[in-house]
Amino acid sequence: AQSVTQLGSHVSVSEGALVLLRCNYSSSVPPYLFWYVQYPNQGLQLLLKYTTGATLVKGINGFEAEFKKSETSFHLTKPSAHMSDAAEYFCAVRAQSGTASKLTFGTGTRLQVTL
Amino acid sequence: EAEVAQSPRYKITEKSQAVAFWCDPISGHATLYWYRQILGQGPELLVQFQDESVVDDSQLPKDRFSAERLKGVDSTLKIQPAELGDSAMYLCASSWRGRNTEAFFGQGTRLTVV
């Protein structure tokens, strides 16, 4: 069965600082990996995804993530944090489970951006 | 831009009452998901449909929860009877067929059981 682990339930950075949110996955088959963002009382919005090909994936709002198979990681980064980046971020893995292609989420990391 | 529609946005119900949520996925999306998200946690899959068929309901509490997608388009999730522990955000999502596709989420229904 596939799963994801997000290290750090809360991360705080200063505006303009580097954002690094960590995600490690477990999957017995090649995974498809996603990062989503959620603002309060809203649904989830896709930031970026890795399926095949280039291991460095660029997403919306200046975010990017690198798939590292040897480390089973898919960390999310942004060079310079903005106040509007404050939200909850979820890493997710999709892999076949029986007859279903199941999308499994991590527990989330709340990003706080301070002045 | 196409969106996943959910209603209602907010629902307050008394315990032991019945409650239902509705979801209309993006047109053409064969796969529909219902997730439950408890405050401060990640979404947990309750049920997944491929067209009108259930392909995963392993985490659905079947003694009180039911879900249907009769014509393979919109879907209803029902809880009867509701319990205090059911208070959560219920998220509907949809996607194209295929393992490399992302899920598109609706705004969710915030359920409070009192």
PDB file of N, CA and C in Angstrom, chain A residues 13-94:
ATOM      1  N   VAL A  13       8.208  30.692   8.300  1.00  0.00           N
ATOM      2  CA  VAL A  13       9.302  31.360   7.607  1.00  0.00           C
ATOM      3  C   VAL A  13       9.014  32.851   7.554  1.00  0.00           C
ATOM      4  N   SER A  14      10.061  33.622   7.360  1.00  0.00           N
ATOM      5  CA  SER A  14       9.901  35.059   7.170  1.00  0.00           C
ATOM      6  C   SER A  14       9.586  35.347   5.714  1.00  0.00           C
ATOM      7  N   GLU A  15       8.871  36.420   5.496  1.00  0.00           N
ATOM      8  CA  GLU A  15       8.581  36.825   4.124  1.00  0.00           C
ATOM      9  C   GLU A  15       9.901  37.037   3.380  1.00  0.00           C
ATOM     10  N   GLY A  16      10.011  36.467   2.174  1.00  0.00           N
ATOM     11  CA  GLY A  16      11.235  36.560   1.399  1.00  0.00           C
ATOM     12  C   GLY A  16      12.200  35.410   1.601  1.00  0.00           C
ATOM     13  N   ALA A  17      11.968  34.599   2.610  1.00  0.00           N
ATOM     14  CA  ALA A  17      12.849  33.460   2.899  1.00  0.00           C
ATOM     15  C   ALA A  17      12.449  32.241   2.078  1.00  0.00           C
ATOM     16  N   LEU A  18      13.374  31.276   2.038  1.00  0.00           N
ATOM     17  CA  LEU A  18      13.129  30.024   1.334  1.00  0.00           C
ATOM     18  C   LEU A  18      12.058  29.205   2.055  1.00  0.00           C
ATOM     19  N   VAL A  19      11.167  28.620   1.259  1.00  0.00           N
ATOM     20  CA  VAL A  19      10.176  27.692   1.792  1.00  0.00           C
ATOM     21  C   VAL A  19      10.592  26.275   1.417  1.00  0.00           C
ATOM     22  N   LEU A  20      10.626  25.377   2.412  1.00  0.00           N
ATOM     23  CA  LEU A  20      10.922  23.969   2.175  1.00  0.00           C
ATOM     24  C   LEU A  20       9.937  23.137   2.970  1.00  0.00           C
ATOM     25  N   LEU A  21       9.083  22.398   2.280  1.00  0.00           N
ATOM     26  CA  LEU A  21       8.127  21.507   2.920  1.00  0.00           C
ATOM     27  C   LEU A  21       8.471  20.089   2.485  1.00  0.00           C
ATOM     28  N   ARG A  22       8.605  19.203   3.475  1.00  0.00           N
ATOM     29  CA  ARG A  22       9.136  17.875   3.201  1.00  0.00           C
ATOM     30  C   ARG A  22       8.053  16.822   3.036  1.00  0.00           C
ATOM     31  N   CYS A  23       8.309  15.922   2.088  1.00  0.00           N
ATOM     32  CA  CYS A  23       7.382  14.820   1.830  1.00  0.00           C
ATOM     33  C   CYS A  23       8.191  13.595   1.432  1.00  0.00           C
ATOM     34  N   ASN A  24       7.951  12.493   2.118  1.00  0.00           N
ATOM     35  CA  ASN A  24       8.514  11.208   1.739  1.00  0.00           C
ATOM     36  C   ASN A  24       7.382  10.238   1.439  1.00  0.00           C
ATOM     37  N   TYR A  25       7.575   9.391   0.456  1.00  0.00           N
ATOM     38  CA  TYR A  25       6.510   8.492   0.049  1.00  0.00           C
ATOM     39  C   TYR A  25       6.941   7.043   0.205  1.00  0.00           C
ATOM     40  N   SER A  26       5.951   6.204   0.248  1.00  0.00           N
ATOM     41  CA  SER A  26       6.164   4.775   0.266  1.00  0.00           C
ATOM     42  C   SER A  26       5.227   4.169  -0.767  1.00  0.00           C
ATOM     43  N   SER A  27       5.811   3.474  -1.727  1.00  0.00           N
ATOM     44  CA  SER A  27       4.979   2.870  -2.757  1.00  0.00           C
ATOM     45  C   SER A  27       5.712   1.683  -3.345  1.00  0.00           C
ATOM     46  N   SER A  28       5.005   0.613  -3.566  1.00  0.00           N
ATOM     47  CA  SER A  28       5.608  -0.587  -4.121  1.00  0.00           C
ATOM     48  C   SER A  28       5.686  -0.538  -5.641  1.00  0.00           C
ATOM     49  N   VAL A  29       5.073   0.443  -6.230  1.00  0.00           N
ATOM     50  CA  VAL A  29       5.106   0.628  -7.678  1.00  0.00           C
ATOM     51  C   VAL A  29       5.507   2.073  -7.957  1.00  0.00           C
ATOM     52  N   PRO A  30       5.958   2.363  -9.187  1.00  0.00           N
ATOM     53  CA  PRO A  30       6.306   3.758  -9.491  1.00  0.00           C
ATOM     54  C   PRO A  30       5.153   4.681  -9.157  1.00  0.00           C
ATOM     55  N   PRO A  31       5.416   5.699  -8.357  1.00  0.00           N
ATOM     56  CA  PRO A  31       4.311   6.540  -7.889  1.00  0.00           C
ATOM     57  C   PRO A  31       4.058   7.736  -8.785  1.00  0.00           C
ATOM     58  N   TYR A  32       2.855   8.252  -8.679  1.00  0.00           N
ATOM     59  CA  TYR A  32       2.553   9.570  -9.206  1.00  0.00           C
ATOM     60  C   TYR A  32       2.341  10.455  -7.985  1.00  0.00           C
ATOM     61  N   LEU A  33       3.008  11.603  -7.963  1.00  0.00           N
ATOM     62  CA  LEU A  33       3.062  12.425  -6.760  1.00  0.00           C
ATOM     63  C   LEU A  33       2.491  13.812  -7.012  1.00  0.00           C
ATOM     64  N   PHE A  34       1.838  14.362  -5.996  1.00  0.00           N
ATOM     65  CA  PHE A  34       1.147  15.641  -6.129  1.00  0.00           C
ATOM     66  C   PHE A  34       1.373  16.488  -4.875  1.00  0.00           C
ATOM     67  N   TRP A  35       1.337  17.794  -5.072  1.00  0.00           N
ATOM     68  CA  TRP A  35       1.243  18.740  -3.970  1.00  0.00           C
ATOM     69  C   TRP A  35      -0.015  19.586  -4.188  1.00  0.00           C
ATOM     70  N   TYR A  36      -0.780  19.706  -3.087  1.00  0.00           N
ATOM     71  CA  TYR A  36      -1.986  20.528  -3.091  1.00  0.00           C
ATOM     72  C   TYR A  36      -1.866  21.591  -2.003  1.00  0.00           C
ATOM     73  N   VAL A  37      -2.584  22.697  -2.194  1.00  0.00           N
ATOM     74  CA  VAL A  37      -2.673  23.748  -1.180  1.00  0.00           C
ATOM     75  C   VAL A  37      -4.138  23.933  -0.795  1.00  0.00           C
ATOM     76  N   GLN A  38      -4.359  24.221   0.482  1.00  0.00           N
ATOM     77  CA  GLN A  38      -5.721  24.442   0.976  1.00  0.00           C
ATOM     78  C   GLN A  38      -5.754  25.690   1.839  1.00  0.00           C
ATOM     79  N   TYR A  39      -6.626  26.630   1.476  1.00  0.00           N
ATOM     80  CA  TYR A  39      -6.876  27.821   2.282  1.00  0.00           C
ATOM     81  C   TYR A  39      -8.060  27.533   3.198  1.00  0.00           C
ATOM     82  N   PRO A  40      -8.197  28.271   4.290  1.00  0.00           N
ATOM     83  CA  PRO A  40      -9.241  27.980   5.277  1.00  0.00           C
ATOM     84  C   PRO A  40     -10.626  27.855   4.662  1.00  0.00           C
ATOM     85  N   ASN A  41     -11.310  26.784   5.048  1.00  0.00           N
ATOM     86  CA  ASN A  41     -12.674  26.506   4.600  1.00  0.00           C
ATOM     87  C   ASN A  41     -12.819  26.431   3.084  1.00  0.00           C
ATOM     88  N   GLN A  42     -11.770  25.979   2.438  1.00  0.00           N
ATOM     89  CA  GLN A  42     -11.800  25.807   0.987  1.00  0.00           C
ATOM     90  C   GLN A  42     -11.430  24.376   0.634  1.00  0.00           C
ATOM     91  N   GLY A  43     -11.663  24.020  -0.634  1.00  0.00           N
ATOM     92  CA  GLY A  43     -11.192  22.735  -1.120  1.00  0.00           C
ATOM     93  C   GLY A  43      -9.706  22.788  -1.400  1.00  0.00           C
ATOM     94  N   LEU A  44      -9.188  21.710  -1.974  1.00  0.00           N
ATOM     95  CA  LEU A  44      -7.766  21.624  -2.280  1.00  0.00           C
ATOM     96  C   LEU A  44      -7.509  22.044  -3.719  1.00  0.00           C
ATOM     97  N   GLN A  45      -6.401  22.753  -3.914  1.00  0.00           N
ATOM     98  CA  GLN A  45      -6.013  23.217  -5.240  1.00  0.00           C
ATOM     99  C   GLN A  45      -4.661  22.613  -5.602  1.00  0.00           C
ATOM    100  N   LEU A  46      -4.551  22.093  -6.811  1.00  0.00           N
ATOM    101  CA  LEU A  46      -3.308  21.477  -7.240  1.00  0.00           C
ATOM    102  C   LEU A  46      -2.220  22.519  -7.443  1.00  0.00           C
ATOM    103  N   LEU A  47      -1.050  22.282  -6.831  1.00  0.00           N
ATOM    104  CA  LEU A  47       0.125  23.114  -7.062  1.00  0.00           C
ATOM    105  C   LEU A  47       0.982  22.569  -8.186  1.00  0.00           C
ATOM    106  N   LEU A  48       1.251  21.262  -8.134  1.00  0.00           N
ATOM    107  CA  LEU A  48       2.079  20.629  -9.149  1.00  0.00           C
ATOM    108  C   LEU A  48       1.956  19.119  -9.028  1.00  0.00           C
ATOM    109  N   LYS A  49       2.458  18.428 -10.074  1.00  0.00           N
ATOM    110  CA  LYS A  49       2.407  16.962 -10.049  1.00  0.00           C
ATOM    111  C   LYS A  49       3.614  16.382 -10.769  1.00  0.00           C
ATOM    112  N   TYR A  50       4.023  15.197 -10.322  1.00  0.00           N
ATOM    113  CA  TYR A  50       5.052  14.426 -10.995  1.00  0.00           C
ATOM    114  C   TYR A  50       4.423  13.127 -11.485  1.00  0.00           C
ATOM    115  N   THR A  51       4.582  12.862 -12.784  1.00  0.00           N
ATOM    116  CA  THR A  51       4.095  11.587 -13.317  1.00  0.00           C
ATOM    117  C   THR A  51       5.272  10.823 -13.900  1.00  0.00           C
ATOM    118  N   THR A  52       5.834  11.282 -14.980  1.00  0.00           N
ATOM    119  CA  THR A  52       7.037  10.687 -15.554  1.00  0.00           C
ATOM    120  C   THR A  52       7.880  11.814 -16.139  1.00  0.00           C
ATOM    121  N   GLY A  53       9.101  11.489 -16.551  1.00  0.00           N
ATOM    122  CA  GLY A  53       9.919  12.497 -17.222  1.00  0.00           C
ATOM    123  C   GLY A  53      10.773  13.282 -16.259  1.00  0.00           C
ATOM    124  N   ALA A  54      10.875  14.557 -16.491  1.00  0.00           N
ATOM    125  CA  ALA A  54      11.745  15.433 -15.712  1.00  0.00           C
ATOM    126  C   ALA A  54      11.425  15.342 -14.229  1.00  0.00           C
ATOM    127  N   THR A  55      12.467  15.196 -13.427  1.00  0.00           N
ATOM    128  CA  THR A  55      12.259  15.011 -11.986  1.00  0.00           C
ATOM    129  C   THR A  55      12.061  16.330 -11.246  1.00  0.00           C
ATOM    130  N   LEU A  56      12.428  17.444 -11.861  1.00  0.00           N
ATOM    131  CA  LEU A  56      12.163  18.747 -11.265  1.00  0.00           C
ATOM    132  C   LEU A  56      10.892  19.300 -11.905  1.00  0.00           C
ATOM    133  N   VAL A  57       9.897  19.488 -11.076  1.00  0.00           N
ATOM    134  CA  VAL A  57       8.579  19.890 -11.569  1.00  0.00           C
ATOM    135  C   VAL A  57       8.277  21.297 -11.100  1.00  0.00           C
ATOM    136  N   LYS A  58       7.847  22.132 -12.017  1.00  0.00           N
ATOM    137  CA  LYS A  58       7.457  23.504 -11.664  1.00  0.00           C
ATOM    138  C   LYS A  58       5.946  23.603 -11.606  1.00  0.00           C
ATOM    139  N   GLY A  59       5.465  24.347 -10.634  1.00  0.00           N
ATOM    140  CA  GLY A  59       4.032  24.501 -10.463  1.00  0.00           C
ATOM    141  C   GLY A  59       3.604  25.951 -10.463  1.00  0.00           C
ATOM    142  N   ILE A  60       2.417  26.169  -9.909  1.00  0.00           N
ATOM    143  CA  ILE A  60       1.871  27.521  -9.874  1.00  0.00           C
ATOM    144  C   ILE A  60       2.442  28.295  -8.689  1.00  0.00           C
ATOM    145  N   ASN A  61       2.313  29.603  -8.748  1.00  0.00           N
ATOM    146  CA  ASN A  61       2.710  30.495  -7.651  1.00  0.00           C
ATOM    147  C   ASN A  61       4.192  30.388  -7.283  1.00  0.00           C
ATOM    148  N   GLY A  62       5.038  29.974  -8.224  1.00  0.00           N
ATOM    149  CA  GLY A  62       6.475  29.939  -7.986  1.00  0.00           C
ATOM    150  C   GLY A  62       6.987  28.709  -7.251  1.00  0.00           C
ATOM    151  N   PHE A  63       6.127  27.747  -6.981  1.00  0.00           N
ATOM    152  CA  PHE A  63       6.540  26.528  -6.293  1.00  0.00           C
ATOM    153  C   PHE A  63       7.140  25.514  -7.261  1.00  0.00           C
ATOM    154  N   GLU A  64       8.045  24.696  -6.755  1.00  0.00           N
ATOM    155  CA  GLU A  64       8.581  23.578  -7.503  1.00  0.00           C
ATOM    156  C   GLU A  64       8.898  22.437  -6.558  1.00  0.00           C
ATOM    157  N   ALA A  65       9.033  21.237  -7.116  1.00  0.00           N
ATOM    158  CA  ALA A  65       9.347  20.059  -6.308  1.00  0.00           C
ATOM    159  C   ALA A  65      10.234  19.142  -7.123  1.00  0.00           C
ATOM    160  N   GLU A  66      11.085  18.410  -6.427  1.00  0.00           N
ATOM    161  CA  GLU A  66      11.995  17.495  -7.088  1.00  0.00           C
ATOM    162  C   GLU A  66      11.740  16.070  -6.636  1.00  0.00           C
ATOM    163  N   PHE A  67      11.507  15.186  -7.592  1.00  0.00           N
ATOM    164  CA  PHE A  67      11.314  13.769  -7.314  1.00  0.00           C
ATOM    165  C   PHE A  67      12.683  13.099  -7.204  1.00  0.00           C
ATOM    166  N   LYS A  68      12.974  12.516  -6.043  1.00  0.00           N
ATOM    167  CA  LYS A  68      14.232  11.813  -5.827  1.00  0.00           C
ATOM    168  C   LYS A  68      13.914  10.370  -5.451  1.00  0.00           C
ATOM    169  N   LYS A  69      14.044   9.503  -6.419  1.00  0.00           N
ATOM    170  CA  LYS A  69      13.689   8.098  -6.199  1.00  0.00           C
ATOM    171  C   LYS A  69      14.573   7.461  -5.139  1.00  0.00           C
ATOM    172  N   SER A  70      15.870   7.782  -5.153  1.00  0.00           N
ATOM    173  CA  SER A  70      16.802   7.159  -4.210  1.00  0.00           C
ATOM    174  C   SER A  70      16.489   7.529  -2.771  1.00  0.00           C
ATOM    175  N   GLU A  71      15.866   8.682  -2.587  1.00  0.00           N
ATOM    176  CA  GLU A  71      15.520   9.150  -1.241  1.00  0.00           C
ATOM    177  C   GLU A  71      14.023   8.999  -0.957  1.00  0.00           C
ATOM    178  N   THR A  72      13.290   8.490  -1.896  1.00  0.00           N
ATOM    179  CA  THR A  72      11.812   8.406  -1.836  1.00  0.00           C
ATOM    180  C   THR A  72      11.222   9.709  -1.322  1.00  0.00           C
ATOM    181  N   SER A  73      11.678  10.818  -1.926  1.00  0.00           N
ATOM    182  CA  SER A  73      11.220  12.124  -1.464  1.00  0.00           C
ATOM    183  C   SER A  73      10.643  12.953  -2.603  1.00  0.00           C
ATOM    184  N   PHE A  74       9.836  13.914  -2.221  1.00  0.00           N
ATOM    185  CA  PHE A  74       9.214  14.845  -3.179  1.00  0.00           C
ATOM    186  C   PHE A  74       8.977  16.140  -2.428  1.00  0.00           C
ATOM    187  N   HIS A  75      10.069  16.822  -2.060  1.00  0.00           N
ATOM    188  CA  HIS A  75       9.980  18.036  -1.248  1.00  0.00           C
ATOM    189  C   HIS A  75       9.535  19.232  -2.081  1.00  0.00           C
ATOM    190  N   LEU A  76       8.756  20.095  -1.470  1.00  0.00           N
ATOM    191  CA  LEU A  76       8.232  21.293  -2.126  1.00  0.00           C
ATOM    192  C   LEU A  76       9.057  22.504  -1.708  1.00  0.00           C
ATOM    193  N   THR A  77       9.447  23.334  -2.683  1.00  0.00           N
ATOM    194  CA  THR A  77      10.237  24.522  -2.365  1.00  0.00           C
ATOM    195  C   THR A  77       9.708  25.748  -3.105  1.00  0.00           C
ATOM    196  N   LYS A  78      10.051  26.893  -2.525  1.00  0.00           N
ATOM    197  CA  LYS A  78       9.797  28.174  -3.162  1.00  0.00           C
ATOM    198  C   LYS A  78      10.907  29.108  -2.715  1.00  0.00           C
ATOM    199  N   PRO A  79      11.592  29.772  -3.638  1.00  0.00           N
ATOM    200  CA  PRO A  79      12.770  30.569  -3.263  1.00  0.00           C
ATOM    201  C   PRO A  79      12.471  31.714  -2.300  1.00  0.00           C
ATOM    202  N   SER A  80      11.298  32.331  -2.443  1.00  0.00           N
ATOM    203  CA  SER A  80      11.003  33.522  -1.663  1.00  0.00           C
ATOM    204  C   SER A  80       9.540  33.508  -1.234  1.00  0.00           C
ATOM    205  N   ALA A  81       9.302  33.377   0.050  1.00  0.00           N
ATOM    206  CA  ALA A  81       7.937  33.278   0.570  1.00  0.00           C
ATOM    207  C   ALA A  81       7.215  34.616   0.505  1.00  0.00           C
ATOM    208  N   HIS A  82       5.930  34.521   0.247  1.00  0.00           N
ATOM    209  CA  HIS A  82       5.063  35.705   0.250  1.00  0.00           C
ATOM    210  C   HIS A  82       3.973  35.476   1.277  1.00  0.00           C
ATOM    211  N   MET A  83       3.454  36.566   1.816  1.00  0.00           N
ATOM    212  CA  MET A  83       2.406  36.461   2.840  1.00  0.00           C
ATOM    213  C   MET A  83       1.234  35.610   2.349  1.00  0.00           C
ATOM    214  N   SER A  84       0.934  35.717   1.067  1.00  0.00           N
ATOM    215  CA  SER A  84      -0.204  34.984   0.509  1.00  0.00           C
ATOM    216  C   SER A  84       0.032  33.468   0.437  1.00  0.00           C
ATOM    217  N   ASP A  85       1.270  33.022   0.723  1.00  0.00           N
ATOM    218  CA  ASP A  85       1.562  31.580   0.709  1.00  0.00           C
ATOM    219  C   ASP A  85       1.111  30.884   1.981  1.00  0.00           C
ATOM    220  N   ALA A  86       0.717  31.644   2.986  1.00  0.00           N
ATOM    221  CA  ALA A  86       0.270  31.049   4.244  1.00  0.00           C
ATOM    222  C   ALA A  86      -0.973  30.207   4.005  1.00  0.00           C
ATOM    223  N   ALA A  87      -0.869  28.917   4.271  1.00  0.00           N
ATOM    224  CA  ALA A  87      -1.949  27.967   3.977  1.00  0.00           C
ATOM    225  C   ALA A  87      -1.522  26.600   4.483  1.00  0.00           C
ATOM    226  N   GLU A  88      -2.372  25.603   4.227  1.00  0.00           N
ATOM    227  CA  GLU A  88      -2.052  24.208   4.550  1.00  0.00           C
ATOM    228  C   GLU A  88      -1.637  23.524   3.250  1.00  0.00           C
ATOM    229  N   TYR A  89      -0.567  22.748   3.309  1.00  0.00           N
ATOM    230  CA  TYR A  89      -0.045  22.081   2.118  1.00  0.00           C
ATOM    231  C   TYR A  89      -0.075  20.570   2.323  1.00  0.00           C
ATOM    232  N   PHE A  90      -0.554  19.872   1.298  1.00  0.00           N
ATOM    233  CA  PHE A  90      -0.685  18.422   1.371  1.00  0.00           C
ATOM    234  C   PHE A  90       0.066  17.753   0.233  1.00  0.00           C
ATOM    235  N   CYS A  91       0.845  16.754   0.587  1.00  0.00           N
ATOM    236  CA  CYS A  91       1.493  15.887  -0.379  1.00  0.00           C
ATOM    237  C   CYS A  91       0.593  14.674  -0.586  1.00  0.00           C
ATOM    238  N   ALA A  92       0.531  14.156  -1.808  1.00  0.00           N
ATOM    239  CA  ALA A  92      -0.326  13.012  -2.094  1.00  0.00           C
ATOM    240  C   ALA A  92       0.356  12.079  -3.082  1.00  0.00           C
ATOM    241  N   VAL A  93       0.042  10.800  -2.973  1.00  0.00           N
ATOM    242  CA  VAL A  93       0.580   9.791  -3.880  1.00  0.00           C
ATOM    243  C   VAL A  93      -0.564   9.006  -4.483  1.00  0.00           C
ATOM    244  N   ARG A  94      -0.457   8.748  -5.770  1.00  0.00           N
ATOM    245  CA  ARG A  94      -1.455   7.916  -6.438  1.00  0.00           C
ATOM    246  C   ARG A  94      -0.779   6.653  -6.915  1.00  0.00           C
TER     247      ARG A  94
END
